XYZ file of C-alpha atoms in Angstrom:
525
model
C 0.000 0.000 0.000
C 1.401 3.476 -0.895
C 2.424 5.615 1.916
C 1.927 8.622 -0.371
C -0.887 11.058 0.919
C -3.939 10.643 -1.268
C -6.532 13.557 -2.195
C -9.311 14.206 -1.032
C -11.391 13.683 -4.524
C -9.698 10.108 -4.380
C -10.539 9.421 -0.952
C -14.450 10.530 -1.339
C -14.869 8.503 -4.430
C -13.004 5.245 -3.679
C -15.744 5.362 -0.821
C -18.244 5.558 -2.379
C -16.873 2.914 -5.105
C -15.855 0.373 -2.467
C -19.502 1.128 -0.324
C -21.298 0.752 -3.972
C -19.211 -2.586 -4.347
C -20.634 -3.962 -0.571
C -24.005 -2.931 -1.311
C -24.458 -4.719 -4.572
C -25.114 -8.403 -4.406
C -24.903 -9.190 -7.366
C -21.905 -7.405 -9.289
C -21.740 -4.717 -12.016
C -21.636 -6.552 -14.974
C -24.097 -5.532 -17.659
C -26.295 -8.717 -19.411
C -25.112 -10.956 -21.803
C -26.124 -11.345 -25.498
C -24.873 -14.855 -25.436
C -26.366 -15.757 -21.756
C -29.489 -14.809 -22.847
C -29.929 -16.766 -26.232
C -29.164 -19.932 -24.534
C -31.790 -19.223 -21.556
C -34.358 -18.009 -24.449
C -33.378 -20.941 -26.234
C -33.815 -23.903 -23.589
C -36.214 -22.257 -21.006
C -39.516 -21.683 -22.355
C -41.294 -22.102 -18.672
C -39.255 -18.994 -17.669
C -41.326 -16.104 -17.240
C -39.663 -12.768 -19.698
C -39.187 -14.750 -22.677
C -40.823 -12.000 -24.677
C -38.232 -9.133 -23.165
C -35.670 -11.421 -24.059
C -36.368 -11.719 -27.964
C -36.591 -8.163 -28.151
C -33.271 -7.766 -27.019
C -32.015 -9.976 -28.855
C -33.655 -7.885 -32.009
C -32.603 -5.021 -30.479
C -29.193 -5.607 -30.389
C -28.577 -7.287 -33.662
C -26.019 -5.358 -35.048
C -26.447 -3.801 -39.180
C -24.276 -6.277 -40.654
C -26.278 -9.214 -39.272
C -24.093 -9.687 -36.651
C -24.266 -9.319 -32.698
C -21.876 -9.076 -29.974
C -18.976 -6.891 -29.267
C -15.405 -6.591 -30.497
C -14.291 -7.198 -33.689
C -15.125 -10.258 -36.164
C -13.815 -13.276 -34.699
C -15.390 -11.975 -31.411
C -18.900 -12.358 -33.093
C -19.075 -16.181 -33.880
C -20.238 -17.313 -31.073
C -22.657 -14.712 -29.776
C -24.320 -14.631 -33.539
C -24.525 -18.409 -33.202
C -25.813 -18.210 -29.936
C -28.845 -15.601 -31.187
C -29.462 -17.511 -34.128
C -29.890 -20.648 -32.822
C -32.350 -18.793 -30.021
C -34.669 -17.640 -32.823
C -34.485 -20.695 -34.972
C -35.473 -22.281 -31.033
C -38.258 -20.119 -30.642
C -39.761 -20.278 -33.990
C -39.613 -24.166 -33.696
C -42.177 -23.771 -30.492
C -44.823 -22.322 -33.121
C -46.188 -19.971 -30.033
C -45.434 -16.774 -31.867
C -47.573 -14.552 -33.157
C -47.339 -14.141 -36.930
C -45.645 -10.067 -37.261
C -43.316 -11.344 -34.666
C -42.450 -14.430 -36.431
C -41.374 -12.746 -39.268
C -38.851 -10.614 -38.003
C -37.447 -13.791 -36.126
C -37.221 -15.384 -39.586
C -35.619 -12.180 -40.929
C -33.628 -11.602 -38.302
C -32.132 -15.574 -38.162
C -31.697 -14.893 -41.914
C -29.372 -11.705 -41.928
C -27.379 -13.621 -38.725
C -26.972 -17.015 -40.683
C -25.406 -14.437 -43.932
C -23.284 -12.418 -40.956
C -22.313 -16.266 -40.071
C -21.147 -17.161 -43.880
C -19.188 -13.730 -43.569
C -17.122 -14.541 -41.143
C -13.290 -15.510 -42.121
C -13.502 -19.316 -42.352
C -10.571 -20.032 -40.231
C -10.220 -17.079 -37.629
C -7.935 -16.717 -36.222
C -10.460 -17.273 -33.271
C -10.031 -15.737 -29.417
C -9.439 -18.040 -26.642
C -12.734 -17.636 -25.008
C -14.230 -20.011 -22.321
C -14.668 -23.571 -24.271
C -15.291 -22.179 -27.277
C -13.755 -25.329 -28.557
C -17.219 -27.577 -27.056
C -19.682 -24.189 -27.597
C -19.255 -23.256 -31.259
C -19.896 -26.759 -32.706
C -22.421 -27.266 -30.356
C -24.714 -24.206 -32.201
C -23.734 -25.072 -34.903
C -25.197 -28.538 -34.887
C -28.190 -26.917 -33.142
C -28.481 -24.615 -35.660
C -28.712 -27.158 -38.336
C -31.313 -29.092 -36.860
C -33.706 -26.262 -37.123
C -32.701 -25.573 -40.920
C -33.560 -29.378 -41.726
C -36.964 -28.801 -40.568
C -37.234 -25.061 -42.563
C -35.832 -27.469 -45.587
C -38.591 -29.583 -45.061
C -41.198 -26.786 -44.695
C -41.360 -28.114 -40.986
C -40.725 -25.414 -39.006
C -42.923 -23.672 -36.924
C -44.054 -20.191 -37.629
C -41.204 -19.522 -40.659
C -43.280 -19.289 -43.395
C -42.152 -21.612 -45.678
C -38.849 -19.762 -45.072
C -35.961 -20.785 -47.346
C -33.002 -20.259 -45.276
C -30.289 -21.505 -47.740
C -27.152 -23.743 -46.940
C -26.042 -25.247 -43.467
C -24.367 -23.432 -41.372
C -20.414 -24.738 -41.297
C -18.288 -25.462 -38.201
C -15.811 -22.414 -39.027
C -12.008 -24.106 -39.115
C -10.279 -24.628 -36.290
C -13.009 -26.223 -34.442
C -14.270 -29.659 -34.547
C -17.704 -31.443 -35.059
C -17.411 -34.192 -32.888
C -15.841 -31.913 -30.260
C -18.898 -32.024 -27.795
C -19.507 -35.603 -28.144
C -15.729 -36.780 -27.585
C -15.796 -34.305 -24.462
C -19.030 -35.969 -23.088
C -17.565 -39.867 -24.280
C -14.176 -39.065 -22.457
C -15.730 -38.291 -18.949
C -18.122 -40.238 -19.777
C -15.763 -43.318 -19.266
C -13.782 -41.673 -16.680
C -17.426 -41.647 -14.713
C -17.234 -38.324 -13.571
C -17.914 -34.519 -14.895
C -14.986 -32.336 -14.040
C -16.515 -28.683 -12.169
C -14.636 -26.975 -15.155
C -17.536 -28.140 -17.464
C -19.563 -26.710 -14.927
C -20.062 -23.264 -16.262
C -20.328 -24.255 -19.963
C -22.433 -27.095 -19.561
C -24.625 -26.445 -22.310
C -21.641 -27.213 -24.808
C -21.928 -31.290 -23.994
C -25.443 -31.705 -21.909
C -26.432 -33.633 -25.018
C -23.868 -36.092 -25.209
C -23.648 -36.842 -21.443
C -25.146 -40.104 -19.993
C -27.528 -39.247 -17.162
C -24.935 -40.664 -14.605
C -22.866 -37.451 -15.413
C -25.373 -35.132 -14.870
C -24.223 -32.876 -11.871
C -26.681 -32.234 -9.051
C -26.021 -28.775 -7.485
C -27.746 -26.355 -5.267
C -27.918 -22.827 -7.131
C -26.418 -21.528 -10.209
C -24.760 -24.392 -12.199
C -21.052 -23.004 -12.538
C -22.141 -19.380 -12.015
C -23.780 -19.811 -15.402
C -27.381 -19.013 -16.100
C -26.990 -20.887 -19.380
C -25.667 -23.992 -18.000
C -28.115 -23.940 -15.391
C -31.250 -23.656 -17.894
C -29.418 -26.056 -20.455
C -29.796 -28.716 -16.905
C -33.206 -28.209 -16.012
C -34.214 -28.606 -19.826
C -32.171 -31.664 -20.658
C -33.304 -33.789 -17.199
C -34.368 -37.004 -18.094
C -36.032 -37.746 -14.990
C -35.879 -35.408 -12.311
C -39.428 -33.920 -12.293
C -38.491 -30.842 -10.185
C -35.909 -30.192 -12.176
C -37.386 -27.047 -13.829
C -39.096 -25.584 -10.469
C -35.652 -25.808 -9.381
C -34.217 -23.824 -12.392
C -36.914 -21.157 -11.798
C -36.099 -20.490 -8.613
C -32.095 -19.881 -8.822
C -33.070 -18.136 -12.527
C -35.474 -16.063 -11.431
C -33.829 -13.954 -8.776
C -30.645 -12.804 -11.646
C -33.707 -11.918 -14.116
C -35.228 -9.849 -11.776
C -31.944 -8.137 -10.986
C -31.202 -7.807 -14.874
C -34.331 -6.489 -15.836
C -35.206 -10.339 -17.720
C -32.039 -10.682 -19.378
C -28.811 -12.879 -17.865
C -24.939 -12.355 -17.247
C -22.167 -14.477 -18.245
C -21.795 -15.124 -14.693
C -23.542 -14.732 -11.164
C -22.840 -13.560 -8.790
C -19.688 -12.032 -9.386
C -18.558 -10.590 -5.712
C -15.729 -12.752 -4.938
C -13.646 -11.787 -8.520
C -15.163 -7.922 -8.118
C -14.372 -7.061 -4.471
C -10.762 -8.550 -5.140
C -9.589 -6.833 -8.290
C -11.175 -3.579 -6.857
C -9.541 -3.491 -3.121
C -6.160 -4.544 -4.729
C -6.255 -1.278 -7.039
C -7.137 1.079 -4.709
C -4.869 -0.343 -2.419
C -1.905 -0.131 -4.218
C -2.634 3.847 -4.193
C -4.217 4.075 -0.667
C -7.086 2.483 0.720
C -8.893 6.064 2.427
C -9.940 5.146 6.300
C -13.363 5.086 5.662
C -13.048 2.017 3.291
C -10.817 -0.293 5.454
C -13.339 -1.798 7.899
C -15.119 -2.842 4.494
C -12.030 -4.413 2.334
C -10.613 -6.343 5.578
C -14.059 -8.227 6.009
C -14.130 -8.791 2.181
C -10.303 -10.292 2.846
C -11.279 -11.832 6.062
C -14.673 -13.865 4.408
C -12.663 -14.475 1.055
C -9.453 -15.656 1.976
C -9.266 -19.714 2.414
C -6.297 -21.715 3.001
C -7.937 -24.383 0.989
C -8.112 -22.148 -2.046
C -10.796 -19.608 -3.508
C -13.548 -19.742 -6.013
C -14.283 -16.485 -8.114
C -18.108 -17.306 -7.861
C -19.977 -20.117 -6.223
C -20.451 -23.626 -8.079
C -16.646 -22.561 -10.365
C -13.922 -24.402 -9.587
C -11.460 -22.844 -6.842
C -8.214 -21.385 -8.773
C -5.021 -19.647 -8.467
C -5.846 -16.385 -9.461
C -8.922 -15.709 -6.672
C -6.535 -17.535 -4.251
C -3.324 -15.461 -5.253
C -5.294 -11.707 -5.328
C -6.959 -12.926 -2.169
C -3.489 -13.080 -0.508
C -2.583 -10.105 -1.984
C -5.865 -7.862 -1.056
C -5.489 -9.620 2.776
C -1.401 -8.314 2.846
C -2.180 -4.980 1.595
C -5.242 -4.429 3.829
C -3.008 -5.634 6.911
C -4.067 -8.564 7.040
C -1.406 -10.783 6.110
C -2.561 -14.642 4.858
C -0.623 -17.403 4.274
C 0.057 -18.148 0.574
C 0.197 -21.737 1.032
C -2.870 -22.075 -0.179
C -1.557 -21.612 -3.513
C 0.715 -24.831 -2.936
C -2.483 -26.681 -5.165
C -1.391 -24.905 -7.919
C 1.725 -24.764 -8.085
C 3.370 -27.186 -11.217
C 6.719 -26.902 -10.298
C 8.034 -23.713 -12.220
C 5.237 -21.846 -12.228
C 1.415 -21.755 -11.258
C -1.568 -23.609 -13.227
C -4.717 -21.197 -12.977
C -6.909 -24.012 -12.272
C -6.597 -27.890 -12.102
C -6.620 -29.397 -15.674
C -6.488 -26.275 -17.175
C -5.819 -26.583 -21.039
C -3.913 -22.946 -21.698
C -2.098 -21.225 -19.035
C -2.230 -17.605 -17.660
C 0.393 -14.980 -17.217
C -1.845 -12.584 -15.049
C -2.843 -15.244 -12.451
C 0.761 -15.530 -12.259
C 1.427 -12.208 -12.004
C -1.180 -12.034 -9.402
C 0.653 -15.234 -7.328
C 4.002 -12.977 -8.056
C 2.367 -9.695 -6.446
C 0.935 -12.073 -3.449
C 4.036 -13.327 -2.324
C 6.123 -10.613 -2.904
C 3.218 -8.541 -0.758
C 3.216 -11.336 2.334
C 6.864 -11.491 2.553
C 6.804 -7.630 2.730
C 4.150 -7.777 5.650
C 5.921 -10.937 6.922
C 9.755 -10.845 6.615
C 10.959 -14.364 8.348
C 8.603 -15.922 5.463
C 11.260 -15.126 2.720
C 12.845 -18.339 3.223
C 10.306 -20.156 1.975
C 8.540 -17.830 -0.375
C 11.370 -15.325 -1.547
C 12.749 -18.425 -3.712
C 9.673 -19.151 -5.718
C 9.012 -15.585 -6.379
C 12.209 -15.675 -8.113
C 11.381 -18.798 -10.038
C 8.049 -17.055 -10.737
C 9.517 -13.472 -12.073
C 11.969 -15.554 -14.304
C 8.962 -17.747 -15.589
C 6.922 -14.309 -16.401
C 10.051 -12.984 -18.027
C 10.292 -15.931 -20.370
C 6.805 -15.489 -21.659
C 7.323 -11.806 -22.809
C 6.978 -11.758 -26.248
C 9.733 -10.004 -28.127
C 8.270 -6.418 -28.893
C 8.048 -6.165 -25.445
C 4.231 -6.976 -23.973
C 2.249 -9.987 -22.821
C -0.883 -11.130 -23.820
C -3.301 -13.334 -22.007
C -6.392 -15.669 -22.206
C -8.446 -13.849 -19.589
C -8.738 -10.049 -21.684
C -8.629 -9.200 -25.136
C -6.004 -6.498 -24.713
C -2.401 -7.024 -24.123
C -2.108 -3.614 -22.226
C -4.169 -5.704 -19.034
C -1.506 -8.377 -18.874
C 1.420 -6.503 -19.469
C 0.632 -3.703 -16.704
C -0.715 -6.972 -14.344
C 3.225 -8.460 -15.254
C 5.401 -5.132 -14.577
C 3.298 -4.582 -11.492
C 4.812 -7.610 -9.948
C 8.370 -7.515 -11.842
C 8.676 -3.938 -10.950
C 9.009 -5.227 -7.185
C 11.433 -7.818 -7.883
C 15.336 -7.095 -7.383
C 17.982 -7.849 -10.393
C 18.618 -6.866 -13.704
C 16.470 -9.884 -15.650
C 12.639 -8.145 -14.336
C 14.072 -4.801 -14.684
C 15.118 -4.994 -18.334
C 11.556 -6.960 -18.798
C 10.321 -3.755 -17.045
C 11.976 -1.424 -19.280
C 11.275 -2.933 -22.405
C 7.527 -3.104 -21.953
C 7.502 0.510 -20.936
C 9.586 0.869 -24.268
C 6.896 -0.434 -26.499
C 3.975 1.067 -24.851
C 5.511 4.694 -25.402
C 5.878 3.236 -28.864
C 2.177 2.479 -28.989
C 0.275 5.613 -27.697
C -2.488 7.154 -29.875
C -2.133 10.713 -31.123
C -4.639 11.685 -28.792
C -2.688 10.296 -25.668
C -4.833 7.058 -25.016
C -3.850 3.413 -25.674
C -5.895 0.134 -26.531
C -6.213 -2.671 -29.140
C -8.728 -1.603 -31.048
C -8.910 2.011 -30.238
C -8.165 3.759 -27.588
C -10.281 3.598 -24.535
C -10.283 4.740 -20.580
C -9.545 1.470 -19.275
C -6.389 0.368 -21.728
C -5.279 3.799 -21.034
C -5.154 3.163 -17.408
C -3.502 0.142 -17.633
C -0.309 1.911 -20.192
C -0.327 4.838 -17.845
C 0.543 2.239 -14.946
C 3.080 0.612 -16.759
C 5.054 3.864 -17.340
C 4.469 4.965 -14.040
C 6.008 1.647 -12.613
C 9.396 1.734 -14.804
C 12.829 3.338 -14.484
C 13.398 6.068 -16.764
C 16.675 6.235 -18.295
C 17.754 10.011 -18.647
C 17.598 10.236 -22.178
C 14.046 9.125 -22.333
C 13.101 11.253 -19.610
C 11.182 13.987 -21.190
C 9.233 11.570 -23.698
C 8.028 9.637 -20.406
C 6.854 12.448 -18.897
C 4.925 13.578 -22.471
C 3.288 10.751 -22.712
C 1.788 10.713 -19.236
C 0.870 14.427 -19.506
C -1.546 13.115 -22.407
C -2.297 10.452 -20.765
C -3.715 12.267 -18.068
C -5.493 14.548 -20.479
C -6.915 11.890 -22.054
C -8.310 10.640 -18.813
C -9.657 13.482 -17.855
C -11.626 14.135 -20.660
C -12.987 10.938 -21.643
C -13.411 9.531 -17.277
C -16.813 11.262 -17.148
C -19.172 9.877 -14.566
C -21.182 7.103 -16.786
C -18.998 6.504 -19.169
C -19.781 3.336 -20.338
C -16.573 0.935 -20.572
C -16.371 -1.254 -23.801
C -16.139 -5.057 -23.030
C -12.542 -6.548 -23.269
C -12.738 -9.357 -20.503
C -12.844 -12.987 -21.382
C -15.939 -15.684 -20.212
C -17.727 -17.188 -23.175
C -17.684 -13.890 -25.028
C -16.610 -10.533 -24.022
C -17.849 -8.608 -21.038
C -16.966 -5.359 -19.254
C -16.233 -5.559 -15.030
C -17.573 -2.162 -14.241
C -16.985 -1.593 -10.824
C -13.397 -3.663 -11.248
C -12.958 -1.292 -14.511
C -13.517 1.935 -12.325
C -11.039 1.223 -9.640
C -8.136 1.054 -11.982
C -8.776 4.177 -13.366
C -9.281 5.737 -10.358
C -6.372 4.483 -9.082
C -4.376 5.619 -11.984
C -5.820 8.982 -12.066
C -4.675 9.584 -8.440
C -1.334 8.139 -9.389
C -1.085 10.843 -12.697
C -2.187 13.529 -10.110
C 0.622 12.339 -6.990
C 3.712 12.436 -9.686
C 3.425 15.973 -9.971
C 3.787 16.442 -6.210
């Protein structure tokens, strides 16, 4: 935690931020367009089906397409609206107006779908690998019967070819999933929160019984309740763990829910590396005190626990003063480095960056415990040095933008001792000078608030060589600028985070720039 005095316009509104935080149950995290297909899609007995389709026509985008980012970002929420029309025109309850513009609609989205680059390169989004061939089958299904002039309410609609599993994915996918566990006799939690990819291939001995959201997901949960093959309370169940997030979403669904445990963490670690003001502390030492467990943490109830919640959980408890013990990352922990979950597929750089920052924070608070933890933070920083690429950043499968890991990476190298993380250090501040927009902001499709925040950080965390003195300081003047004008109260933050598709962490999104901004404001003295 800084030491430096903070303002008093920083104090009053990380207060208010971090009281917002504890009074929200929930999370702020707008809906998702993907979510809420699938619950359209599978849940008929839910009450708000009709809000639901008109937001999904709503939000179809002119091209035919929906979802955010740029192309390769819209396969699977366009597959994931289609296949949610196609679903509800196949019930045959819809009025005939309404019908049409579902067939029209499914029409433009199955063209947007044939539009698409045929081989990607695709993001590495949440099981996309079991999700897109999963639509895509679904989809198909519901084009046999148009073909066959035996769908519902289309109108003799003539929809055209197939739809294609785009390359890079796999048909069978889903099925050798399901077959796999399937022999093993046991689900593994990670399917948990995209069940819906393989429900249809799983024997009924695999179906998981849970209390709650299934994996966090309102998807997943709907996809369960619809595909029980004979568990008759199965959907009275399902309506009362859905029903509660559609209330609080106005019908619609997030990618996840609740989302406390990942929110209060990210926020309390940014303002605390500035200054947590007095008023907030009471508040972020309960959220470290109820979070923290030696036997690992979960980022939302029903997920499986993992090393990032676990390592920004130690972090949050050492910079709040509450020091933890980080031996509840030991589960983790592969031998060089730390796996963000058991049988995780791809690794992460940030959730090692946050295990870096969390033991370099407890030995800090704790200095007898560098013995045993000073030796695998330097095992760690050489490990997060190795996977810089060469222009000088990081990228990572949790955010779209490379800014987010590579600030999350200097913030823990910058605390490490020896020449290897400094010159890591120095070289990504090197290439984010190189990459600053014209009007002071960074990002990776554009500039935006957040990105900005992030590149701001970065150069605010490095040594600057003499020579490149008065550049550094240029480019955090406009930074600041740019921060200043474009920060306004309700700005609305474009999504960059990773689940299934992209989403936007509002509350998490605010405390970084926040932070930042006081940081901009504290270099100048």
């Amino acid at each position: 935690m800084s030491n430096t005095p903070v303002s008093t316009t920083y104090s009053e509104q990380a207060t208010r931020l971090v009281a917002g935080v504890a009074k929200d149950g929930w999370g702020s995290v707008r809906p998702s367009l993907y979510e809420t297909a699938r619950v359209t899609s599978v849940a008929p007995w839910l009450a708000g089906e009709s809000r639901r389709v008109a937001y999904l026509l709503e939000k179809q985008a002119a091209d035919g397409s929906w979802g955010d980012g740029p192309e390769p970002y819209r396969l699977l929420p366009t597959l994931s609206a289609v296949e949610a029309l196609l679903a509800v025109l196949r019930r045959g309850t819809t009025p005939a107006e309404r019908a049409g513009r579902l067939t029209a609609a499914a029409d433009r989205g199955l063209a947007a779908l044939r539009a698409l680059p045929p081989t990607g390169p695709w993001p590495d989004t949440a099981a996309a690998e079991i999700l897109v061939p999963s639509l895509v089958a679904r989809i198909n299904e519901h084009l046999d019967l148009a073909t066959a002039g035996e769908l519902p309410g289309s109108g003799g609609w003539s929809p055209g070819a197939r739809a294609a599993v785009p390359g890079g994915y796999h048909e069978a996918a889903p099925a050798y999933v399901a077959k796999k566990y399937g022999s093993a006799g046991s689900l593994p939690v990670k399917f948990h929160h995209t069940y819906e990819g393989i429900a249809g291939h799983l024997p009924e001995t695999l179906v998981p019984g849970v209390e709650g959201l299934l994996g966090s997901s309102p998807a997943a949960t709907a996809t369960l309740a619809a595909t029980a093959r004979s568990d008759s309370g199965a959907t009275a169940r399902a309506v009362a763990v859905l029903d509660p997030v559609a209330r609080r979403y106005d019908g619609l669904f997030p990618e996840a829910a609740p989302i406390l445990v990942f929110e209060r963490l990210w926020v309390a670690a940014a303002l605390a590396r500035v200054g947590l003001p007095d008023a907030t502390l009471a508040t972020v030492r309960g959220w470290a005190d109820q979070i923290y467990d030696p036997e690992g943490v979960r980022g939302a109830p029903g997920l499986m626990k993992d090393a990032d919640d676990t390592a920004m959980a130690v972090l949050v408890s050492s910079l709040a003063g509450r020091p933890r013990d980080p031996a509840a990352l030991d589960l983790f922990h592969n031998g060089s480095h730390y796996d963000c979950y058991l049988g995780e597929d791809t690794g992460s750089v940030t959730a090692n960056a946050h295990a870096l920052q969390a033991l370099l924070a407890h030995v800090r608070q704790r200095p007898e415990s560098a013995e045993t933890y000073g030796h695998r933070a330097d095992k760690l920083s050489d490990w997060l040095v190795g996977q810089q690429r060469p222009e000088g950043y990081w990228s990572d499968k949790w955010h779209a933008s490379p800014y987010y890991a590579t600030e999350r990476c200097v913030s823990g190298l910058a605390w490490c001792e020896g020449a290897h993380a400094a010159g890591a250090v120095g070289a990504a501040a090197a290439w984010v000078l190189e990459t600053q927009g014209g009007d002071g902001s960074w990002g990776v499709w554009g500039g935006t608030v957040e990105e900005t925040s992030y590149a701001a950080k970065i150069l605010l965390s490095a040594a600057v060589p003499e020579e490149a003195r008065g550049r550094h300081t240029r480019a955090l003047d406009d930074a600041e600028a740019y921060l200043s004008a474009a920060a306004l109260p309700g700005h609305r933050h474009p999504a960059l985070w990773h689940d299934k598709t992209l989403y936007a962490p509002d509350a998490m999104i605010e405390a970084e720039v926040l932070a930042v901004r006081e940081m901009l404001r504290a270099r100048r003295g």
